[in-house]
Amino acid sequence: IDYIRIESTDGSDFEVLSIVDMNGKIVGFPNLQGTNNYEISLNGISPGIYFMEIRRDVLVERMKFIVLE
């Protein structure tokens, strides 16, 4: 898989999304404002464990994912 697809189940728009590595370094910060579904390319991201944080309205969701070779 070369991408992660995110979609708002309630139709609300995303405000901010960040991808952070295990050291706390932001490795991705796509502009999501005004959309409720998005595909995030994993091309150029090294194998490892990452966290994705999505903010919308007052809700903040964090998810862990692993990029393999």
PDB file of C-alpha atoms in Angstrom, residues 4-8 12-19 28-41 52-56 63:
ATOM      1  CA  ILE A   4      -3.443   5.884   3.736  1.00  0.00           C
ATOM      2  CA  ARG A   5      -6.990   6.993   3.106  1.00  0.00           C
ATOM      3  CA  ILE A   6      -8.818   8.918   5.807  1.00  0.00           C
ATOM      4  CA  GLU A   7     -12.466   9.839   5.709  1.00  0.00           C
ATOM      5  CA  SER A   8     -14.741  11.675   8.109  1.00  0.00           C
ATOM      6  CA  SER A  12     -17.283  17.257   9.050  1.00  0.00           C
ATOM      7  CA  ASP A  13     -14.151  18.741   7.472  1.00  0.00           C
ATOM      8  CA  PHE A  14     -10.628  18.059   8.728  1.00  0.00           C
ATOM      9  CA  GLU A  15      -8.701  21.033  10.027  1.00  0.00           C
ATOM     10  CA  VAL A  16      -5.163  19.743  10.632  1.00  0.00           C
ATOM     11  CA  LEU A  17      -3.360  16.478  10.065  1.00  0.00           C
ATOM     12  CA  SER A  18       0.210  15.739  11.077  1.00  0.00           C
ATOM     13  CA  ILE A  19       2.373  12.633  10.759  1.00  0.00           C
ATOM     14  CA  GLY A  28       4.206  15.055   7.041  1.00  0.00           C
ATOM     15  CA  PHE A  29       1.811  17.955   7.323  1.00  0.00           C
ATOM     16  CA  PRO A  30      -0.622  17.876   4.380  1.00  0.00           C
ATOM     17  CA  ASN A  31      -3.141  20.691   3.975  1.00  0.00           C
ATOM     18  CA  LEU A  32      -6.555  19.153   4.618  1.00  0.00           C
ATOM     19  CA  GLN A  33      -8.614  22.230   5.329  1.00  0.00           C
ATOM     20  CA  GLY A  34     -12.021  22.087   3.694  1.00  0.00           C
ATOM     21  CA  THR A  35     -12.110  18.372   2.900  1.00  0.00           C
ATOM     22  CA  ASN A  36     -13.647  15.367   4.642  1.00  0.00           C
ATOM     23  CA  ASN A  37     -11.684  12.632   2.850  1.00  0.00           C
ATOM     24  CA  TYR A  38      -8.076  12.462   1.823  1.00  0.00           C
ATOM     25  CA  GLU A  39      -5.395  10.053   0.598  1.00  0.00           C
ATOM     26  CA  ILE A  40      -1.961  10.495   2.167  1.00  0.00           C
ATOM     27  CA  SER A  41       0.942   9.254   0.062  1.00  0.00           C
ATOM     28  CA  MET A  52      -1.102  10.417  12.724  1.00  0.00           C
ATOM     29  CA  GLU A  53      -3.001  13.190  14.490  1.00  0.00           C
ATOM     30  CA  ILE A  54      -6.188  14.545  12.973  1.00  0.00           C
ATOM     31  CA  ARG A  55      -7.941  17.613  14.331  1.00  0.00           C
ATOM     32  CA  ARG A  56     -11.461  18.631  13.444  1.00  0.00           C
ATOM     33  CA  MET A  63      -3.606   6.724  15.361  1.00  0.00           C
TER      34      MET A  63
END
